[in-house]
Coordinates of C-alpha atoms in Angstrom, one line a residue:
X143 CA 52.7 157.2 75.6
X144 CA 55.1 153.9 74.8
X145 CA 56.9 152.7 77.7
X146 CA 60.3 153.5 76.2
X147 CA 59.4 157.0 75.6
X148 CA 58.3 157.1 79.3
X149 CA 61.6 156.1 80.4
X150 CA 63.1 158.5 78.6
X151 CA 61.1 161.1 79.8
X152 CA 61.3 160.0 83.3
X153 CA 65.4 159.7 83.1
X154 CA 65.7 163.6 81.9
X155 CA 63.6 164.4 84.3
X156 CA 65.8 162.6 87.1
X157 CA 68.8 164.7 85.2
X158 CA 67.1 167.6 85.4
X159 CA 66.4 167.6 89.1
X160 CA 69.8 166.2 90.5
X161 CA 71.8 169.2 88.2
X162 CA 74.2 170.7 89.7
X163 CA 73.3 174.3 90.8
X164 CA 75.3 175.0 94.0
X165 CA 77.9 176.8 94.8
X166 CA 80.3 175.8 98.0
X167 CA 83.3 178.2 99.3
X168 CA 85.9 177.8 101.2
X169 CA 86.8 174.3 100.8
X170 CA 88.3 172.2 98.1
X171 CA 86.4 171.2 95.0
X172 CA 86.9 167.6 92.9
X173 CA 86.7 167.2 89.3
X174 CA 84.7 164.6 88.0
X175 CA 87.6 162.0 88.1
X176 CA 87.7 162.7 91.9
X177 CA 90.9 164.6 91.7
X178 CA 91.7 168.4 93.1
X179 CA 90.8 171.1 91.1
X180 CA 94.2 172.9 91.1
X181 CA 93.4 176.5 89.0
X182 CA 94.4 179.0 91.2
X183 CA 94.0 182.5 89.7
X184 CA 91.5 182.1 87.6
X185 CA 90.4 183.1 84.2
X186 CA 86.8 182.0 82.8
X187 CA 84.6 182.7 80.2
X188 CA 81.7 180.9 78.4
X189 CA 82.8 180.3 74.8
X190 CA 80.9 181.7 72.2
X191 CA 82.3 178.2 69.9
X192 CA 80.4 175.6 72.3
X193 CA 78.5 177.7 74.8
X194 CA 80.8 176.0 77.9
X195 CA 82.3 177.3 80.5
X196 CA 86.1 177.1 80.8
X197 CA 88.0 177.3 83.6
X198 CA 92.3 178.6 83.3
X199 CA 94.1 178.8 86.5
X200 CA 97.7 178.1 87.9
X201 CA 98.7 174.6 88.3
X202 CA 99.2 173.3 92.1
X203 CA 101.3 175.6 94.3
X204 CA 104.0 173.5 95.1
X205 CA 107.4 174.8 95.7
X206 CA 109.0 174.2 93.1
X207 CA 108.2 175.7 89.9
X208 CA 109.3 172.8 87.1
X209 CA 106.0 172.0 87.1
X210 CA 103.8 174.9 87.0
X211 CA 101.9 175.9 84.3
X212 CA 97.9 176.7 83.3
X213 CA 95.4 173.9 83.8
X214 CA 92.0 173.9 82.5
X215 CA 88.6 172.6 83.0
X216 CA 85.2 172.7 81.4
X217 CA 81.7 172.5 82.5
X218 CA 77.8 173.3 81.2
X219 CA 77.5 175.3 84.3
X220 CA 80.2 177.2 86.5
X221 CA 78.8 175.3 89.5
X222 CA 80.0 172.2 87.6
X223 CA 80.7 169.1 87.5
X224 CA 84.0 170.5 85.9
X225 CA 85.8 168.1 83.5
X226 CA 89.4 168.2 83.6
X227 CA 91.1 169.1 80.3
X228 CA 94.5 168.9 81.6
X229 CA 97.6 171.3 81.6
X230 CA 97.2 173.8 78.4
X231 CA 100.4 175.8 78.9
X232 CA 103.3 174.5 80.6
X233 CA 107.2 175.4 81.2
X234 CA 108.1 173.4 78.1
X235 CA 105.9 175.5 75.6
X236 CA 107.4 179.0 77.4
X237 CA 110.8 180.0 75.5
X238 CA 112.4 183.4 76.0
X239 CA 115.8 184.3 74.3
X240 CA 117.0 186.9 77.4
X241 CA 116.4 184.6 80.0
X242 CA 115.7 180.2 80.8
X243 CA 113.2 178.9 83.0
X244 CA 111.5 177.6 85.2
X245 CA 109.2 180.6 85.0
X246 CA 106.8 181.7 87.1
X247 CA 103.2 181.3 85.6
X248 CA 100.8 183.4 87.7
X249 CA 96.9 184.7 86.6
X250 CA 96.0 183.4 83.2
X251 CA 93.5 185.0 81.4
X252 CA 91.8 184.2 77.9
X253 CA 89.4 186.1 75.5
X254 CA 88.1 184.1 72.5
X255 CA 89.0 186.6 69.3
X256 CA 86.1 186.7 66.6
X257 CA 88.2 187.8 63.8
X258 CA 91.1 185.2 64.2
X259 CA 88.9 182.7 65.6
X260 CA 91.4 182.3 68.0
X261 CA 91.7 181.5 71.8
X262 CA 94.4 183.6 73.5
X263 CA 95.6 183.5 76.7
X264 CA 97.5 186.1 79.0
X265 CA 99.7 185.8 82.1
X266 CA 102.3 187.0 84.4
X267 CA 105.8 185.8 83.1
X268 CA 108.3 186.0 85.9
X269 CA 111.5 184.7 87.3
X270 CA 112.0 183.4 91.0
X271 CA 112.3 186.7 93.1
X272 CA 109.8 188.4 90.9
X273 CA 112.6 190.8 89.0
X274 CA 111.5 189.7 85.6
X275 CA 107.8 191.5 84.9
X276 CA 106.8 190.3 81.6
X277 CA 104.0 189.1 80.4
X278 CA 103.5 185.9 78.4
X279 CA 100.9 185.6 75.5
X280 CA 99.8 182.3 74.4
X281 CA 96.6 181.6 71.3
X282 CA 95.6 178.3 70.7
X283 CA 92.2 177.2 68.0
X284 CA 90.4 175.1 70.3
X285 CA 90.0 176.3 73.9
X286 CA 91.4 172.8 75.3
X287 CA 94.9 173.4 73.8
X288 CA 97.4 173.1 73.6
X289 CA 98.1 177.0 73.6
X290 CA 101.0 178.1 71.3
X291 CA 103.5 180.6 73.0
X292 CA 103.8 183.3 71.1
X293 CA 106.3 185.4 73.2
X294 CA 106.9 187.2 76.2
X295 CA 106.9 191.2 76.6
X296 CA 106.5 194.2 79.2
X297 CA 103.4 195.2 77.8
X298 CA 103.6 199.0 76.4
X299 CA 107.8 198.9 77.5
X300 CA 106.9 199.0 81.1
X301 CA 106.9 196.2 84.1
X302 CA 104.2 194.0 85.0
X303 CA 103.1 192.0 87.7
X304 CA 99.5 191.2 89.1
X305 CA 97.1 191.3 85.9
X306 CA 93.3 190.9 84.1
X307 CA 91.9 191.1 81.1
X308 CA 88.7 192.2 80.7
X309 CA 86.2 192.0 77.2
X310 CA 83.6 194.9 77.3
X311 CA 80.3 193.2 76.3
X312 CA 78.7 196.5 74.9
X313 CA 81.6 197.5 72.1
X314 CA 83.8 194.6 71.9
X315 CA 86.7 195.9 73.1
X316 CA 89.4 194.0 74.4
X317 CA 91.8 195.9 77.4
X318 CA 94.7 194.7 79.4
X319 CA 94.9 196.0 83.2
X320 CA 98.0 194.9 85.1
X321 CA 100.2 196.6 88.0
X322 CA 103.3 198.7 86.9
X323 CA 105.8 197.9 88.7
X324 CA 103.7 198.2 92.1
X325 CA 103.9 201.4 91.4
X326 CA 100.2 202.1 89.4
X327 CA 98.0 200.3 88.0
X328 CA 97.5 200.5 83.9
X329 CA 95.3 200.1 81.7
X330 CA 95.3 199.3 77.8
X331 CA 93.7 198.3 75.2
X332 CA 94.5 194.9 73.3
X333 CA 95.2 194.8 69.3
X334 CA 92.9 193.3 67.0
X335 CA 94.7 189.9 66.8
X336 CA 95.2 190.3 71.0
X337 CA 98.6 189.8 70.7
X338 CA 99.7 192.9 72.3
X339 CA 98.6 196.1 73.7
X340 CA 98.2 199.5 72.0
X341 CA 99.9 202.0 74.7
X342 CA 98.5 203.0 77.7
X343 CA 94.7 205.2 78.2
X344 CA 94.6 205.4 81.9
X345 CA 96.6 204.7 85.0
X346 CA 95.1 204.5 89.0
X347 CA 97.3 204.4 92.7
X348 CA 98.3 201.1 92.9
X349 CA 96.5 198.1 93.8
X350 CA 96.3 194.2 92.8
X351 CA 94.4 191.2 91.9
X352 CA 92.1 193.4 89.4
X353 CA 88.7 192.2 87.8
X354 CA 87.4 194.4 85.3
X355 CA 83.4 194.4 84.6
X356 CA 80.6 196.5 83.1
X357 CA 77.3 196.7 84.8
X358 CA 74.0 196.6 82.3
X359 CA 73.4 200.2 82.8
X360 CA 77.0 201.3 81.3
X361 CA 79.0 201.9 84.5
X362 CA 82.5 199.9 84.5
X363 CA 83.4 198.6 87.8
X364 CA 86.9 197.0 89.3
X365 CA 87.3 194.9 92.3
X366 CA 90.8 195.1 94.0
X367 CA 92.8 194.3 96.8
X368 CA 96.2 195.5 98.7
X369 CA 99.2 194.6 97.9
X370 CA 100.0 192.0 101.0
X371 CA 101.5 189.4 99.1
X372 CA 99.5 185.6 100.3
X373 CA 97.9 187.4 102.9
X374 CA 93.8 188.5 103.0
X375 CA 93.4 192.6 103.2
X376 CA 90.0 194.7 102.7
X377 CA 88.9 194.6 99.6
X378 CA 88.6 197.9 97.4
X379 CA 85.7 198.2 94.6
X380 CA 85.6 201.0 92.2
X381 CA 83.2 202.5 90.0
X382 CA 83.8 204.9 87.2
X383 CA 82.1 208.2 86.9
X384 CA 83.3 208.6 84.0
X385 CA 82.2 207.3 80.3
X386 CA 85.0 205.0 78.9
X387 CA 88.5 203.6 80.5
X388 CA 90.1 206.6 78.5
X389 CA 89.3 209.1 81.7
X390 CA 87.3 206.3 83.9
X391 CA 87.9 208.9 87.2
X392 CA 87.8 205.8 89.7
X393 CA 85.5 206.3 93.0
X394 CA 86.5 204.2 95.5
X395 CA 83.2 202.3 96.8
X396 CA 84.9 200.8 99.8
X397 CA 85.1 197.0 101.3
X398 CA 82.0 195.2 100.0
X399 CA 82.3 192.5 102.2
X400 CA 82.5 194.2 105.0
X401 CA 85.3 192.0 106.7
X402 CA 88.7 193.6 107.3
X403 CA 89.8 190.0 106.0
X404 CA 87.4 189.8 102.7
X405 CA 86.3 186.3 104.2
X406 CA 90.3 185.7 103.4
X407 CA 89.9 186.0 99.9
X408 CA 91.4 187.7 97.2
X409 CA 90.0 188.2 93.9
X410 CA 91.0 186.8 90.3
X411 CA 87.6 187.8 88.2
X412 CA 84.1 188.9 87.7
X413 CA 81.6 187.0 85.5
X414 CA 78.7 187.2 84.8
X415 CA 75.9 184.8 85.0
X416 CA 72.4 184.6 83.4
X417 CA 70.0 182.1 85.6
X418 CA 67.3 180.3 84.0
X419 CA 65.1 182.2 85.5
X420 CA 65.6 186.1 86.6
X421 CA 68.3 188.6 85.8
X422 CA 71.5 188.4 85.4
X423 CA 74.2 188.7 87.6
X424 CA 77.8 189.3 89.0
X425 CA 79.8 186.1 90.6
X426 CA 83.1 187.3 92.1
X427 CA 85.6 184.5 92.2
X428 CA 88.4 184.2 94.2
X429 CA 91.8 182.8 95.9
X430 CA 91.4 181.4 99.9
X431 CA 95.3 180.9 99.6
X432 CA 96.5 180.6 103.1
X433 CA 93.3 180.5 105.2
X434 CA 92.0 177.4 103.4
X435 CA 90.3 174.8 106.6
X436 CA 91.8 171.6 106.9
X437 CA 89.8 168.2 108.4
X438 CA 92.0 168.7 111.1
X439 CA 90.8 172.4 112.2
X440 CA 94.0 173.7 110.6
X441 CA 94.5 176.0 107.8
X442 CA 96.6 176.7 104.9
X443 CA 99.4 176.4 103.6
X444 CA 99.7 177.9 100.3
X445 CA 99.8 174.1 98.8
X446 CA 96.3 174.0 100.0
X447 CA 94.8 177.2 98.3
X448 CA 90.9 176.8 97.5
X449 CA 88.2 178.9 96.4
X450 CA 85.5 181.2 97.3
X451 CA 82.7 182.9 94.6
X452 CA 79.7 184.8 95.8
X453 CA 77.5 186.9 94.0
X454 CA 77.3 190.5 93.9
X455 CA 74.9 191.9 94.9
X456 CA 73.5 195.9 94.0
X457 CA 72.0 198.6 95.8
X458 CA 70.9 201.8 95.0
X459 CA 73.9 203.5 96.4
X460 CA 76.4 200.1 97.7
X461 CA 77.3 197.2 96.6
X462 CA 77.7 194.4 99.0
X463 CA 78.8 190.6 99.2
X464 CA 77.4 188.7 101.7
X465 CA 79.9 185.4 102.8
X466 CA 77.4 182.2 102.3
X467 CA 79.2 178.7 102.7
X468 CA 76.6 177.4 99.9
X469 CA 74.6 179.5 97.3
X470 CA 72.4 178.3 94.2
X471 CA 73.3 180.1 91.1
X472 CA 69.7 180.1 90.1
X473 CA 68.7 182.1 93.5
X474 CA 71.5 183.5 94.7
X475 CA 70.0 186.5 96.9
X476 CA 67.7 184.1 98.6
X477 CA 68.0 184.1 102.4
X478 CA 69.5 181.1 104.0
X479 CA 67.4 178.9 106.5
X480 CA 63.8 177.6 106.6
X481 CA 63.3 178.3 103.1
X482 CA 66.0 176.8 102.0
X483 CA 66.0 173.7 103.4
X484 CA 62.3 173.2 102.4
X485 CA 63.4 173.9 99.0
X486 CA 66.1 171.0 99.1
X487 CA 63.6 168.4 100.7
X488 CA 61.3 168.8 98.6
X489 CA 64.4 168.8 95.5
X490 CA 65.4 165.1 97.1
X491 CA 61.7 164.2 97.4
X492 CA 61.2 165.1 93.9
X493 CA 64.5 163.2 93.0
X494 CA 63.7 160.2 95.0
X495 CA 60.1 159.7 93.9
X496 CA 61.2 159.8 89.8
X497 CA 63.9 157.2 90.7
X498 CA 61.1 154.7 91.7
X499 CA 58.8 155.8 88.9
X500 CA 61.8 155.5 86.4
X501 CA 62.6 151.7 87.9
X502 CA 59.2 150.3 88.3
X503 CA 58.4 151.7 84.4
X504 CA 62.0 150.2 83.1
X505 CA 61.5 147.0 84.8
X506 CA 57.6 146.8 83.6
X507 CA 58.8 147.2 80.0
X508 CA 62.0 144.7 80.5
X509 CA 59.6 142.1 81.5
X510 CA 57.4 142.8 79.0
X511 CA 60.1 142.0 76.3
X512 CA 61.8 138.9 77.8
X513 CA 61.5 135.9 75.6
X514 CA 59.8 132.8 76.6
X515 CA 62.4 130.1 77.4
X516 CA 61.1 126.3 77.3
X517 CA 64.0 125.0 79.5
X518 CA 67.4 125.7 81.6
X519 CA 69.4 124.5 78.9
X520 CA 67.8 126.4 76.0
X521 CA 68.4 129.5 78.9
X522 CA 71.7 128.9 78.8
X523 CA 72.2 128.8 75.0
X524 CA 70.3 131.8 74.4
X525 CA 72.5 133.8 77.0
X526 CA 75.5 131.9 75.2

């Protein structure tokens, strides 16, 4: 083996070991230019164009709402480093002839569309006060934007507020579930372009912050929460009995946290994750919006919103979440303690160990192909 290919070899094998696999809650995450990732809400899916992951949310929760919009970031892995690809959607690209702006721009979702090759993007259209209840729809060909607005509706003629969509990965089909009016919760199904919805198949008692997903074995399941506006409640998962979202005959399954707070979180989505090793699985993500800890001991406010995912994890007859400050996506059951801390010494030992190897072997071959210099002046000249 050549000394430059051992370099190589030893440098992706440095990569390799200091990738980043973990997951931490409950406190705020940076992008790769050091900044705040502000994408509150979120939507994300892998993209069947590039195989990454991209991440929509809402823009920073500041009070006023000139500049809110949908931000969006990218990474190879969910557990990042996520890449910041800037504001998508903003207030400039939303234009509505019954009403003017600022709107507010709440729980963007987007589905990639394999007939129109398009990326298009949902989200909660409102005014200041909430009286508005439309929904915007936005569809841009790369999944970076800019998204194109394509208009603004209530979705089947009826109010809309909290809302998901949600692709089912056995038949294709696209459905829109949103809140009507706080009265019920809907469900629809999407057109072929995604543009708009088809009427409405079924309809449940009223909850919010809905993430639709499909288990392996068939069963559709929907995490929820109350309606308590920025404050934590007791989570509500449901699983249908039935066959399709037509007659889904929701069973309520209960908190699966088991904290009358849900670790103050509420949720935004479901995805699901496939580990290099192992089976797939369920990560729930969600919103810490008031609760978030400061460096001070404080929490909140809502300008300082952060994030909490854990993975799901099934029983024969429950389905729980257990609250872990720090989880690796490719063992996320595993028990915290001993084991894991052996695991992440012998990860830096690893790490530390191919760093030498990769310096002494670089250095070896650097000496190995500096040029003999006669003199300091001839130095000089060659460097000049």
């Amino acid at each position: 083996m050549s000394t430059r290919y051992a370099c190589a070899v030893f440098a992706t094998l440095v990569l390799a070991c200091t990738a980043q696999n973990i997951v931490r809650s409950n406190m705020h995450w940076n992008d790769t230019n050091g900044r705040r990732i502000e994408a509150h809400s979120a939507g994300m899916f892998q993209s069947p164009v590039d195989g990454r992951w991209y991440w929509y949310g809402e823009s920073k929760k500041t009070r006023g709402l000139a500049g809110h919009g949908v931000n969006c970031y990218s990474s190879e892995s969910i557990a990042g480093p996520w890449r910041n690809e800037g504001q998508v959607l903003s207030q400039q690209n939303i234009i509505q002839p019954d009403t003017k702006g600022p709107f507010i721009v709440e729980r963007p979702k987007v589905l990639y569309n394999m007939e129109t090759k398009m990326f298009v993007m949902w989200f909660h259209l409102d005014t200041e006060g909430y009286k508005y209840r439309h929904v915007g729809v936005a569809q841009s060909s790369s999944p970076t934007g800019l998204f194109q607005y394509v208009h603004g509706m209530k979705p089947d003629g009826i109010n809309s507020l909290d809302m998901s969509l949600f692709l089912d990965p056995v038949d294709g089909q696209a459905y829109f579930v949103r809140s009507c009016n706080n009265e019920y919760v809907g469900i629809s199904r999407l057109t072929k372009d995604y543009l708009s919805s088809t009427g409405m198949i079924s309809n449940h008692s009223v909850f919010e912050g809905m993430s639709l997903f499909r288990h392996r074995n068939g069963t559709y399941y929907m995490m929820t929460s109350h309606l308590t506006g920025w404050d934590p409640n007791p989570l509500m998962l449901f699983r249908a009995q039935g066959e399709t979202l037509d007659d889904p005959q929701w069973i309520d399954m209960g908190n699966p946290t088991g904290s009358n707070k849900s670790f103050n979180s509420q949720p935004t989505y479901v995805v699901e994750y496939t580990p290099k090793s192992g089976e797939p699985y369920f990560v729930y993500m969600a919103d810490n919006w008031v609760h978030c800890p400061n460096e001070d001991g404080t929490e909140g406010p809502l300008i300082n919103a952060c994030y909490i995912w854990l993975p799901i994890q099934f029983h024969k007859n429950s389905v729980t979440m257990d609250y872990k400050a720090e989880w690796d996506l490719e063992d996320p059951f595993s028990l915290p303690g001993a084991p894991r801390l052996l695991l992440g010494v012998t990860r830096l030992f690893l790490m530390f160990t191919l760093v030498a190897v990769v310096v002494l072997v670089c250095s070896r071959q650097a000496r190995q192909f500096e040029p003999a210099l006669p003199s300091t002046a001839s130095k000089y000249t060659y460097f000049l």
